[in-house]
Coordinates of C-alpha atoms in Angstrom, one line a residue:
Chain A
M84 CA 0.2 0.1 0.3
K85 CA 1.1 3.3 -0.6
F86 CA 0.4 6.4 1.3
S87 CA -0.6 9.1 -0.8
R88 CA 0.9 12.7 0.1
N89 CA -1.9 14.8 1.4
R90 CA -2.0 11.3 4.2
A91 CA -1.4 12.4 8.0
T92 CA 2.1 10.7 8.3
L93 CA 4.7 10.7 11.0
R94 CA 8.0 12.2 11.4
I95 CA 10.8 10.1 11.1
A96 CA 14.6 10.7 12.3
I97 CA 17.0 8.2 10.9
I98 CA 20.7 8.3 12.6
G99 CA 23.1 6.6 10.2
G100 CA 23.7 7.7 6.6
G101 CA 25.5 4.1 5.9
F102 CA 24.0 1.5 4.0
G103 CA 21.1 1.0 6.8
G104 CA 20.1 4.7 6.3
I105 CA 20.4 4.8 3.1
G106 CA 18.4 1.5 2.3
I107 CA 15.7 2.6 4.5
G108 CA 15.3 6.1 3.1
V109 CA 14.5 4.2 -0.4
L110 CA 12.2 1.6 0.8
L111 CA 10.4 4.6 2.7
K112 CA 10.1 6.7 -0.7
K113 CA 8.9 3.7 -2.7
A114 CA 6.3 2.9 0.4
G115 CA 5.2 6.9 -0.4
I116 CA 6.5 8.2 3.1
H117 CA 8.9 11.0 2.4
S118 CA 8.5 12.6 5.8
F119 CA 12.0 11.6 7.2
E120 CA 15.2 12.9 7.3
I121 CA 18.3 10.7 8.0
F122 CA 21.3 12.2 10.1
E123 CA 25.1 11.6 9.4
K124 CA 27.7 12.5 11.9
S125 CA 30.0 12.2 8.8
A126 CA 31.1 14.3 5.9
N127 CA 29.4 12.1 3.6
I128 CA 26.9 9.6 3.6
G129 CA 28.5 5.8 3.5
G130 CA 29.2 4.8 7.0
V131 CA 31.9 2.8 7.2
W132 CA 32.8 2.7 3.9
W133 CA 33.1 6.9 4.5
D134 CA 35.2 5.7 7.7
N135 CA 37.7 3.1 7.1
R136 CA 39.4 4.6 4.4
Y137 CA 43.0 2.5 5.2
P138 CA 45.0 1.0 2.5
G139 CA 43.1 -1.9 0.6
A140 CA 40.1 -1.6 2.8
E141 CA 37.6 -4.0 1.2
V142 CA 34.7 -6.0 1.6
D143 CA 34.7 -9.7 2.1
T144 CA 30.9 -10.7 0.6
P145 CA 30.9 -11.0 -2.8
S146 CA 29.4 -7.5 -4.3
V147 CA 26.6 -9.0 -5.7
M148 CA 25.6 -10.2 -2.5
Y149 CA 27.0 -7.3 -0.5
S150 CA 24.0 -4.7 -2.2
Y151 CA 20.8 -4.1 -2.4
S152 CA 18.8 -6.4 -3.9
F153 CA 16.9 -3.6 -5.3
E154 CA 20.3 -1.8 -7.1
P155 CA 21.9 -4.2 -8.7
Y156 CA 25.7 -2.6 -9.8
R157 CA 28.3 -3.2 -12.7
W158 CA 31.0 -4.2 -10.1
S159 CA 34.1 -4.3 -11.4
R160 CA 35.7 -6.9 -9.2
T161 CA 34.3 -9.7 -7.4
H162 CA 35.1 -8.3 -4.3
V163 CA 34.9 -4.6 -4.5
R164 CA 37.5 -1.9 -2.5
Q165 CA 35.6 1.2 -0.2
A166 CA 36.3 3.4 -3.2
E167 CA 33.7 1.6 -5.6
L168 CA 30.9 0.5 -2.4
L169 CA 31.1 4.4 -1.4
E170 CA 30.7 5.6 -5.5
Y171 CA 27.6 2.8 -5.1
M172 CA 26.1 4.3 -2.5
E173 CA 26.1 7.7 -3.7
Y174 CA 24.4 6.2 -6.8
V175 CA 21.8 4.8 -5.1
A176 CA 21.2 8.1 -2.8
E177 CA 21.1 10.3 -6.3
K178 CA 19.2 7.6 -8.1
H179 CA 16.5 7.6 -5.4
D180 CA 16.7 11.5 -5.2
L181 CA 17.3 10.9 -1.2
M182 CA 20.4 13.6 -0.4
G183 CA 17.5 16.4 0.3
H184 CA 16.8 14.3 3.1
V185 CA 20.4 14.0 4.3
R186 CA 22.1 16.4 7.2
L187 CA 25.6 15.6 6.8
N188 CA 27.8 16.4 10.0
T189 CA 25.0 16.4 11.9
K190 CA 25.3 14.4 15.1
V191 CA 22.8 12.8 16.9
E192 CA 23.4 12.8 20.8
R193 CA 19.8 11.7 22.4
A194 CA 16.6 10.5 21.4
D195 CA 14.4 11.1 24.8
W196 CA 10.6 9.5 24.6
S197 CA 7.4 11.2 25.9
D198 CA 4.7 9.3 27.6
K199 CA 2.4 12.1 26.9
A200 CA 3.4 13.7 23.9
Q201 CA 4.2 10.4 22.1
Q202 CA 7.1 11.4 20.6
Y203 CA 11.0 11.5 20.8
T204 CA 12.9 14.6 21.3
V205 CA 16.2 14.3 19.7
T206 CA 19.4 16.4 20.8
F207 CA 22.0 17.0 18.3
G208 CA 25.4 17.4 18.6
D209 CA 25.2 21.3 18.8
G210 CA 22.6 21.3 21.3
S211 CA 19.8 21.9 19.5
M212 CA 16.6 19.6 19.8
R213 CA 13.9 18.7 17.4
E214 CA 11.0 15.9 17.9
F215 CA 10.2 13.2 16.3
E216 CA 7.2 10.1 16.3
I217 CA 9.8 7.5 15.4
V218 CA 13.5 7.1 15.7
I219 CA 15.2 4.5 13.4
S220 CA 18.8 3.2 14.9
A221 CA 21.1 2.7 11.1
V222 CA 24.7 3.1 13.0
G223 CA 25.3 -0.3 12.7
L224 CA 27.2 -3.0 14.8
L225 CA 31.3 -2.0 13.9
S226 CA 31.1 1.7 13.9
D227 CA 32.6 3.1 17.2
P228 CA 36.1 2.5 17.1
R229 CA 38.1 0.5 20.2
Y230 CA 40.8 3.0 21.3
P231 CA 43.2 0.8 23.6
T232 CA 44.2 2.0 26.9
W233 CA 47.8 0.5 27.0
P234 CA 49.9 2.3 29.8
G235 CA 52.1 5.1 28.3
L236 CA 50.0 5.7 25.2
D237 CA 49.9 9.5 25.4
S238 CA 53.7 9.3 25.6
F239 CA 54.3 8.2 22.1
E240 CA 56.3 11.0 20.2
G241 CA 55.4 9.4 16.6
E242 CA 52.0 9.5 14.7
K243 CA 49.6 7.1 15.6
F244 CA 45.8 6.7 14.8
H245 CA 43.0 4.3 14.4
T246 CA 42.5 2.1 11.3
S247 CA 39.0 3.2 10.5
R248 CA 40.3 6.9 11.1
W249 CA 43.7 6.6 9.1
D250 CA 45.7 9.3 8.9
S251 CA 46.5 9.5 4.7
S252 CA 48.5 12.5 5.3
V253 CA 51.5 10.5 7.0
D254 CA 53.6 9.2 4.7
L255 CA 54.7 5.6 5.6
T256 CA 57.8 5.1 3.1
G257 CA 60.7 4.0 4.8
K258 CA 59.0 4.0 8.5
R259 CA 59.3 1.6 10.7
V260 CA 55.4 0.6 11.3
A261 CA 53.7 -1.2 14.2
V262 CA 49.9 -2.6 13.3
V263 CA 48.6 -4.3 16.2
G264 CA 45.9 -6.6 15.7
T265 CA 45.3 -9.4 13.0
G266 CA 41.5 -9.2 12.2
S267 CA 40.0 -8.8 8.9
T268 CA 41.3 -5.1 9.1
A269 CA 44.7 -5.6 9.9
V270 CA 45.2 -8.3 7.0
Q271 CA 44.0 -5.9 4.4
V272 CA 46.3 -3.0 6.0
V273 CA 49.9 -5.2 6.3
P274 CA 50.1 -6.5 2.0
N275 CA 49.3 -2.6 1.5
I276 CA 51.9 -1.0 3.0
A277 CA 54.3 -3.3 3.5
P278 CA 55.6 -2.7 -0.2
I279 CA 56.6 1.1 1.2
A280 CA 57.3 0.6 4.7
G281 CA 60.6 0.1 6.2
K282 CA 59.7 -2.3 8.5
V283 CA 55.9 -3.5 9.5
T284 CA 55.7 -5.4 13.2
L285 CA 52.4 -7.1 13.2
F286 CA 51.3 -7.6 16.9
Q287 CA 49.3 -10.7 17.2
R288 CA 47.4 -11.0 20.8
E289 CA 45.7 -14.8 19.4
P290 CA 45.6 -15.5 15.4
G291 CA 42.3 -15.8 13.5
W292 CA 41.0 -18.7 11.1
V293 CA 42.4 -17.5 7.4
L294 CA 40.9 -18.7 3.9
P295 CA 41.4 -17.5 0.9
K296 CA 39.1 -14.9 -0.1
G297 CA 39.7 -15.7 -3.9
A298 CA 38.6 -12.0 -4.9
Q299 CA 39.4 -11.2 -8.9
T300 CA 38.8 -8.7 -11.2
F301 CA 35.5 -9.4 -13.7
G302 CA 36.5 -8.7 -17.4
P303 CA 34.2 -7.0 -19.9
A304 CA 32.0 -10.0 -20.4
E305 CA 31.5 -10.5 -17.2
R306 CA 30.8 -6.5 -16.6
E307 CA 28.5 -6.9 -19.6
A308 CA 26.5 -9.8 -18.0
L309 CA 26.3 -7.7 -14.8
N310 CA 23.8 -4.6 -16.6
D311 CA 21.6 -7.4 -16.7
P312 CA 19.7 -6.9 -13.0
I313 CA 18.1 -10.8 -13.6
A314 CA 21.4 -12.6 -13.7
Q315 CA 22.2 -10.7 -11.2
K316 CA 20.1 -11.6 -9.3
L317 CA 19.8 -15.4 -10.0
V318 CA 23.7 -15.1 -9.0
R319 CA 22.7 -13.5 -5.1
W320 CA 19.9 -16.4 -4.6
G321 CA 22.1 -18.8 -5.9
M322 CA 25.1 -17.9 -3.3
L323 CA 22.1 -16.9 -0.6
I324 CA 21.2 -21.0 -1.1
Q325 CA 24.9 -22.2 -1.1
R326 CA 25.3 -20.5 2.1
E327 CA 22.8 -21.5 3.8
K328 CA 24.2 -25.4 4.3
F329 CA 26.8 -23.4 6.4
Q330 CA 24.7 -20.8 8.0
Y331 CA 21.2 -22.7 9.1
R332 CA 21.7 -23.8 12.8
N333 CA 25.5 -21.7 12.5
A334 CA 26.6 -25.6 10.9
A335 CA 29.9 -24.1 9.8
W336 CA 30.3 -22.6 13.3
R337 CA 29.4 -25.6 15.7
P338 CA 32.1 -28.2 16.3
G339 CA 31.5 -31.8 15.1
T340 CA 29.8 -30.5 12.1
P341 CA 31.2 -31.9 8.9
E342 CA 31.0 -27.9 7.7
N343 CA 32.8 -26.8 10.5
A344 CA 35.7 -29.6 10.3
A345 CA 35.8 -29.1 6.4
S346 CA 36.4 -25.7 7.3
E347 CA 39.1 -26.0 9.7
R348 CA 40.7 -28.6 7.4
A349 CA 40.9 -25.7 4.3
A350 CA 42.2 -23.4 6.3
R351 CA 45.0 -25.8 8.0
E352 CA 45.8 -27.1 4.5
Y353 CA 46.0 -22.8 3.4
I354 CA 48.7 -22.3 6.2
A355 CA 50.4 -25.6 5.0
R356 CA 50.4 -24.8 1.4
V357 CA 51.6 -20.9 2.0
F358 CA 54.0 -21.8 5.1
A359 CA 55.8 -24.6 3.9
E360 CA 59.5 -23.7 4.2
R361 CA 58.3 -21.4 7.3
P362 CA 57.0 -24.1 10.0
D363 CA 57.9 -21.6 12.7
L364 CA 55.3 -19.0 11.2
A365 CA 52.7 -21.7 10.2
N366 CA 52.9 -22.6 14.0
L367 CA 51.9 -19.1 15.2
V368 CA 49.6 -18.6 12.5
T369 CA 47.9 -21.5 13.7
P370 CA 44.9 -20.7 16.2
S371 CA 44.2 -23.2 19.2
Y372 CA 40.8 -23.0 19.3
P373 CA 38.0 -24.1 17.1
F374 CA 36.9 -22.7 13.9
G375 CA 34.5 -20.1 14.1
G376 CA 35.3 -19.0 17.2
K377 CA 36.5 -15.6 15.9
R378 CA 35.3 -14.1 12.6
P379 CA 36.8 -16.0 10.0
I380 CA 39.2 -13.8 7.8
L381 CA 38.9 -14.1 4.1
T382 CA 42.0 -12.9 2.5
D383 CA 44.4 -13.3 -0.5
D384 CA 47.9 -11.5 0.6
F385 CA 47.6 -11.6 4.1
Y386 CA 49.8 -14.8 4.5
P387 CA 52.0 -14.1 1.5
A388 CA 52.7 -10.8 3.0
L389 CA 54.2 -12.5 6.3
L390 CA 56.9 -14.0 4.5
R391 CA 58.1 -10.5 3.3
D392 CA 61.6 -9.7 4.6
N393 CA 60.3 -6.3 6.0
V394 CA 57.1 -7.7 8.2
E395 CA 57.5 -9.4 11.6
L396 CA 55.1 -11.4 13.5
V397 CA 55.1 -10.7 17.1
P398 CA 52.9 -13.4 18.7
Y399 CA 52.6 -11.3 21.5
A400 CA 49.3 -8.6 22.5
V401 CA 50.8 -5.3 23.6
D402 CA 52.0 -4.3 27.4
S403 CA 53.1 -0.9 26.9
V404 CA 53.7 2.6 24.9
T405 CA 57.0 4.4 25.1
P406 CA 57.8 7.4 23.4
D407 CA 59.6 5.5 20.8
G408 CA 58.0 1.8 20.5
L409 CA 55.9 -0.3 22.1
V410 CA 56.5 -3.5 24.7
D411 CA 55.0 -6.6 24.3
M412 CA 53.9 -9.2 26.7
S413 CA 57.1 -10.7 26.5
G414 CA 59.0 -7.9 27.8
T415 CA 60.5 -7.2 24.2
H416 CA 60.9 -3.2 23.3
H417 CA 60.4 -2.7 19.5
E418 CA 61.4 1.0 18.2
I419 CA 58.6 2.3 16.1
D420 CA 57.4 5.5 14.0
V421 CA 53.8 5.0 13.2
L422 CA 51.7 3.3 15.3
V423 CA 48.7 2.1 13.7
M424 CA 45.6 0.2 16.0
S425 CA 43.7 -2.0 14.5
T426 CA 41.6 -2.8 17.4
G427 CA 38.7 -3.2 16.1
F428 CA 35.2 -1.4 17.5
K429 CA 32.4 -1.5 20.3
S430 CA 30.1 -3.9 19.9
S431 CA 27.4 -2.2 21.8
F432 CA 24.1 -1.5 19.4
A433 CA 23.1 2.3 19.4
S434 CA 26.2 2.7 21.0
T435 CA 26.9 6.5 19.6
F436 CA 23.9 8.0 21.8
D437 CA 21.2 7.5 24.2
V438 CA 18.0 6.2 24.2
T439 CA 15.1 7.1 26.7
G440 CA 11.6 5.7 26.3
H441 CA 8.5 4.5 28.4
N442 CA 8.7 5.9 32.0
G443 CA 12.7 7.8 30.8
I444 CA 14.1 4.5 31.1
D445 CA 17.5 4.1 29.8
L446 CA 18.3 1.3 26.7
H447 CA 21.9 1.1 27.6
T448 CA 21.3 0.5 31.2
T449 CA 18.6 -1.5 30.8
W450 CA 20.6 -3.9 28.5
A451 CA 23.4 -3.8 31.2
G452 CA 25.9 -5.2 28.5
D453 CA 23.6 -7.6 27.5
D454 CA 22.1 -6.2 24.1
K455 CA 18.7 -8.1 23.1
A456 CA 15.7 -7.1 20.8
F457 CA 13.2 -8.2 19.1
L458 CA 14.8 -9.7 15.9
G459 CA 17.4 -7.6 16.5
I460 CA 14.8 -4.6 15.6
M461 CA 12.3 -3.8 18.4
V462 CA 13.0 -3.3 22.0
P463 CA 10.2 -3.8 24.7
S464 CA 9.3 -0.5 26.1
F465 CA 10.9 1.8 23.8
P466 CA 8.1 2.7 21.6
N467 CA 8.5 3.7 18.1
F468 CA 12.3 2.7 18.0
Y469 CA 14.0 0.4 15.2
M470 CA 17.3 -0.7 15.0
L471 CA 18.9 -2.0 12.0
Y472 CA 21.5 -4.4 12.0
G473 CA 20.5 -4.7 15.6
P474 CA 21.3 -7.5 17.9
N475 CA 21.6 -11.0 17.1
T476 CA 21.4 -10.1 13.7
N477 CA 25.4 -10.8 12.5
G478 CA 26.2 -13.4 10.3
G479 CA 26.3 -14.4 7.0
A480 CA 24.4 -12.1 4.1
I481 CA 24.5 -8.9 6.1
V482 CA 23.2 -7.0 3.7
T483 CA 20.7 -9.6 2.9
H484 CA 19.5 -9.3 6.9
L485 CA 19.6 -5.1 6.5
E486 CA 17.1 -5.5 3.7
E487 CA 15.1 -7.9 6.1
Q488 CA 15.2 -5.5 8.7
I489 CA 14.0 -2.4 6.3
R490 CA 11.0 -4.3 5.4
Y491 CA 10.1 -5.0 8.7
V492 CA 10.4 -1.5 10.0
V493 CA 8.8 0.4 6.7
A494 CA 5.6 -2.7 7.3
A495 CA 5.4 -1.5 11.1
I496 CA 5.5 2.6 9.9
K497 CA 2.5 1.9 8.0
H498 CA 0.8 -0.3 10.1
Q499 CA 1.1 2.3 12.4
M500 CA -0.2 4.9 9.9
R501 CA -2.9 2.9 8.4
N502 CA -4.3 2.2 12.4
G503 CA -3.6 6.1 13.7
Y504 CA -1.4 4.6 16.6
S505 CA 0.5 7.1 18.4
A506 CA 2.7 4.3 19.8
L507 CA 3.7 1.1 18.2
Y508 CA 5.7 -1.7 20.9
V509 CA 7.2 -5.0 20.9
D510 CA 5.5 -7.2 23.0
E511 CA 7.8 -8.1 26.0
A512 CA 6.7 -11.7 27.1
I513 CA 7.4 -12.5 23.0
T514 CA 10.7 -10.9 23.0
E515 CA 11.7 -12.7 25.9
A516 CA 10.8 -16.0 24.4
Y517 CA 12.3 -15.4 21.3
N518 CA 15.6 -14.3 23.1
V519 CA 15.4 -17.9 25.1
I520 CA 14.8 -19.9 21.9
L521 CA 17.6 -18.0 20.2
Q522 CA 20.3 -18.0 23.1
N523 CA 19.5 -22.2 23.0
R524 CA 20.0 -21.8 19.5
L525 CA 23.5 -20.7 19.6
K526 CA 24.7 -22.8 22.3
G527 CA 27.7 -25.3 21.3
T528 CA 28.9 -23.0 18.7
S529 CA 32.5 -22.0 18.6
F530 CA 31.9 -18.4 19.7
D531 CA 31.5 -19.6 23.7
G532 CA 34.6 -19.5 25.2
V533 CA 36.5 -17.5 22.7
N534 CA 37.9 -14.0 22.8
N535 CA 35.7 -12.1 20.2
Y536 CA 33.3 -9.7 19.8
Y537 CA 30.5 -11.9 19.4
A538 CA 30.0 -12.1 23.4
S539 CA 28.7 -9.5 26.1
A540 CA 31.3 -9.5 29.0
N541 CA 28.5 -11.6 31.2
G542 CA 29.3 -14.0 27.7
R543 CA 26.1 -14.0 26.2
I544 CA 26.2 -14.0 22.7
I545 CA 25.0 -10.5 21.5
T546 CA 25.9 -10.3 18.0
Q547 CA 25.4 -13.4 16.0
W548 CA 22.1 -14.7 14.7
S549 CA 21.5 -18.6 14.7
D550 CA 20.0 -19.6 11.3
G551 CA 21.0 -18.3 7.7
A552 CA 19.0 -15.5 6.1
I553 CA 16.5 -17.7 4.6
V554 CA 15.2 -18.3 8.3
Y555 CA 15.9 -14.9 9.6
A556 CA 13.6 -13.5 6.4
L557 CA 10.8 -16.0 7.1
A558 CA 11.3 -14.9 10.7
T559 CA 10.9 -11.1 10.2
R560 CA 8.1 -11.5 8.3
L561 CA 5.9 -14.0 9.9
L562 CA 6.9 -13.1 13.8
R563 CA 6.0 -9.2 13.4
R564 CA 2.4 -9.2 13.6
I565 CA 1.7 -11.2 16.7
A566 CA 4.3 -9.4 18.6
W567 CA 3.3 -5.5 17.7
R568 CA 1.5 -3.3 20.6
G569 CA -0.3 -0.6 18.9
K570 CA -1.4 2.9 21.3
R571 CA -3.6 4.9 20.1
V572 CA -3.5 8.6 21.7
V573 CA -5.6 11.3 20.2
R574 CA -5.5 14.9 20.7
S575 CA -8.9 16.8 21.4
S576 CA -6.7 20.2 19.8
V577 CA -6.0 18.0 17.0
K578 CA -8.3 15.8 14.6
Q579 CA -5.9 13.8 13.8
P580 CA -3.5 12.4 15.8
I581 CA -0.7 13.6 14.1
V582 CA -0.7 15.8 10.8
L583 CA 2.6 17.1 8.9
P584 CA 2.6 18.4 5.5
V585 CA 4.5 15.9 3.4
D586 CA 5.8 16.2 -0.3
R587 CA 8.1 14.8 -2.0
E588 CA 10.3 17.4 -1.7
Y589 CA 10.3 17.4 1.9
Q590 CA 13.3 19.5 3.5
Q591 CA 14.2 19.8 7.1
P592 CA 12.0 22.3 8.5
D593 CA 13.1 25.5 10.3
V594 CA 13.6 24.5 13.8
A595 CA 12.4 27.7 15.3
T596 CA 9.2 27.1 13.1
T597 CA 8.8 23.5 13.6
P598 CA 6.0 22.0 14.8
Q599 CA 5.9 21.7 18.2
H600 CA 3.2 19.3 19.8
A601 CA 3.7 20.7 23.5
D602 CA 2.1 18.6 26.3
A603 CA -0.6 21.1 26.0
D604 CA -1.6 19.5 23.3
L605 CA -2.1 16.2 24.9
Q606 CA -5.0 16.2 27.0
K607 CA -5.2 12.5 28.0
I608 CA -4.4 8.8 26.6
I609 CA -8.3 7.7 25.3
Q610 CA -7.5 4.9 24.1
A611 CA -5.3 1.9 24.3
S612 CA -5.9 -0.4 21.9
E613 CA -4.4 -3.8 21.2
V614 CA -2.7 -5.0 17.7
Chain B
M91 CA -23.9 -18.2 -35.9
S92 CA -23.5 -15.0 -38.7
T93 CA -20.8 -15.5 -40.9
V94 CA -19.0 -12.1 -39.4
T95 CA -19.2 -13.7 -36.2
G96 CA -17.7 -16.4 -36.9
I97 CA -15.0 -14.2 -38.3
T98 CA -14.6 -12.1 -35.3
K99 CA -14.5 -15.2 -33.0
T100 CA -11.8 -16.7 -35.1
M101 CA -10.0 -13.7 -35.7
T102 CA -10.0 -13.6 -31.6
V103 CA -9.0 -16.9 -30.8
T104 CA -5.9 -16.4 -33.6
G105 CA -4.9 -12.9 -31.9
L106 CA -5.0 -14.5 -28.7
A107 CA -3.0 -17.7 -29.5
V108 CA -0.7 -15.5 -31.6
A109 CA 0.0 -13.1 -28.7
A110 CA 0.7 -16.0 -26.0
V111 CA 3.2 -17.2 -28.2
Y112 CA 4.5 -14.2 -29.2
G113 CA 4.7 -13.2 -25.3
A114 CA 5.7 -16.7 -24.3
T115 CA 8.7 -16.7 -26.5
R116 CA 9.7 -13.2 -25.5
V117 CA 9.5 -14.4 -21.5
A118 CA 11.8 -18.0 -23.0
L119 CA 14.5 -15.3 -24.9
R120 CA 14.5 -13.5 -21.5
A121 CA 14.9 -16.3 -19.4
R122 CA 17.5 -17.7 -21.3
R123 CA 19.3 -14.4 -22.1
A124 CA 19.9 -14.3 -18.3
W125 CA 20.5 -17.8 -17.8
R126 CA 23.0 -17.3 -19.8
N127 CA 24.8 -13.7 -18.4
M128 CA 24.4 -15.9 -14.6
K129 CA 26.5 -18.3 -16.1
I130 CA 29.1 -15.8 -17.2
I131 CA 28.9 -14.0 -13.9
Q132 CA 29.7 -17.3 -11.9
S133 CA 32.4 -18.4 -14.4
V134 CA 34.6 -16.1 -12.0
D135 CA 34.7 -18.7 -9.5
T136 CA 36.1 -17.0 -6.0
G137 CA 36.3 -20.5 -4.7
S138 CA 35.2 -19.4 -1.3
V139 CA 31.4 -19.7 0.2
W140 CA 32.2 -17.7 2.7
T141 CA 31.0 -14.6 4.1
T142 CA 32.3 -13.1 7.5
E143 CA 30.2 -9.5 7.9

């Protein structure tokens, strides 16, 4: 159902201009809903693909899958680099006329729900405030850099930066560069800086399981074929189906399954092949935990880079920092000129801003580190608040998951508008039951007991989904109606609960003239109804 | 049934049949083209079924 332009609608704040924010913008417009604004803290859209501009930044998932199903693209490679992904996102935003809805350099600090006014007050970095009936978090999972707390870090006299805040003004030519971390980012950085750096010292706390990615450049024939949207969709579906047997019940991440054994065997064979003449290195890069305990690493050039004369693998974490180097856990001091921190991101959700919901409860306080939600999207007591790429939605085809979440949110907003609800909640008991079932299905996976970003400090798996993309798609479509609860507030002074001008060229209202649904407008809640 | 009515019916049936055959042929040709393009894209085999995002 499309909503006509003159129909009452809701003001929607979307926080984050990455894959989630742009994707939901497109689908809201397709649904005829234009009263949304996308707030992006950076100077451009793109999210992680704007922030992560380190050398060699590249997607791990084939680009045919790591893209919107509704917007195929003529990719240059099987796994494209950061610049092309950013180009793709700009292409999508321009094609769907979204840039008029985007507010760049606008950081959202907090969103506070008012039970009386049935709306959120969104506070921005400059202290200004605006009212929105609906808030959608599209800030993703891995967007807030995790900086180390090593003693002496501030005393380091050379250049230092996090990989997601890469300082391209620093010339690494001939320099002694330390890269701390061996996750999916570091394995892309090292092969790309090793040819120019004087020496690269890589600090590895614990190795990851590595498999070859098989990234290739598309030739003219393949690029021509990519122009065929139906063909690209067929390839995408084929990949999804192929991956399901690895992902249903997390087969590949469950020790003892044929899929897990085959994956670990392939990773061990890869180590044996590359390090045939360097058993010392082979030993250092072989993990001691089951395959899948940490995020598997896909790369074609990391292991070969470790064989270079100017690359040293230090099998220890960093203990402390001196003005001219790093001291590892064995007590050895390493002199360096530049410190690159590939130390990952905070694995919490909606982490870049605060949210308060019904009765003023705080989202992060409620979670207390054990982030959870219904299908990763809605949290009880937080009406009209949605998350994209929320708790327990990671794993597998992320953009496919993201699209399902977007469709869920658009359906919820339409449901709310159609029924005239001022608030749409998710049922608490159903959410609890859902999370119990989900955690049961995650038991026995490799994630347990390994130092990874999947688990909270309490050991609860908070990031991973349990059953592959197809089951997630079915769950988001079949379970939503039974979990939604609507509340209708009617304002005696206003015929429609919420009425705003809506047109295709919806522009950011002047703050001074923004309709303020003050408390005085709301006489009382006269009706509360269940869906 | 008058001659005119018979001719009209025959023309209608013939027209519908031609349209159906034409439409089916178009769909079949499009499906074949999509299938061939899919095979071309898939010919670049990465050798990996992994997605880790």
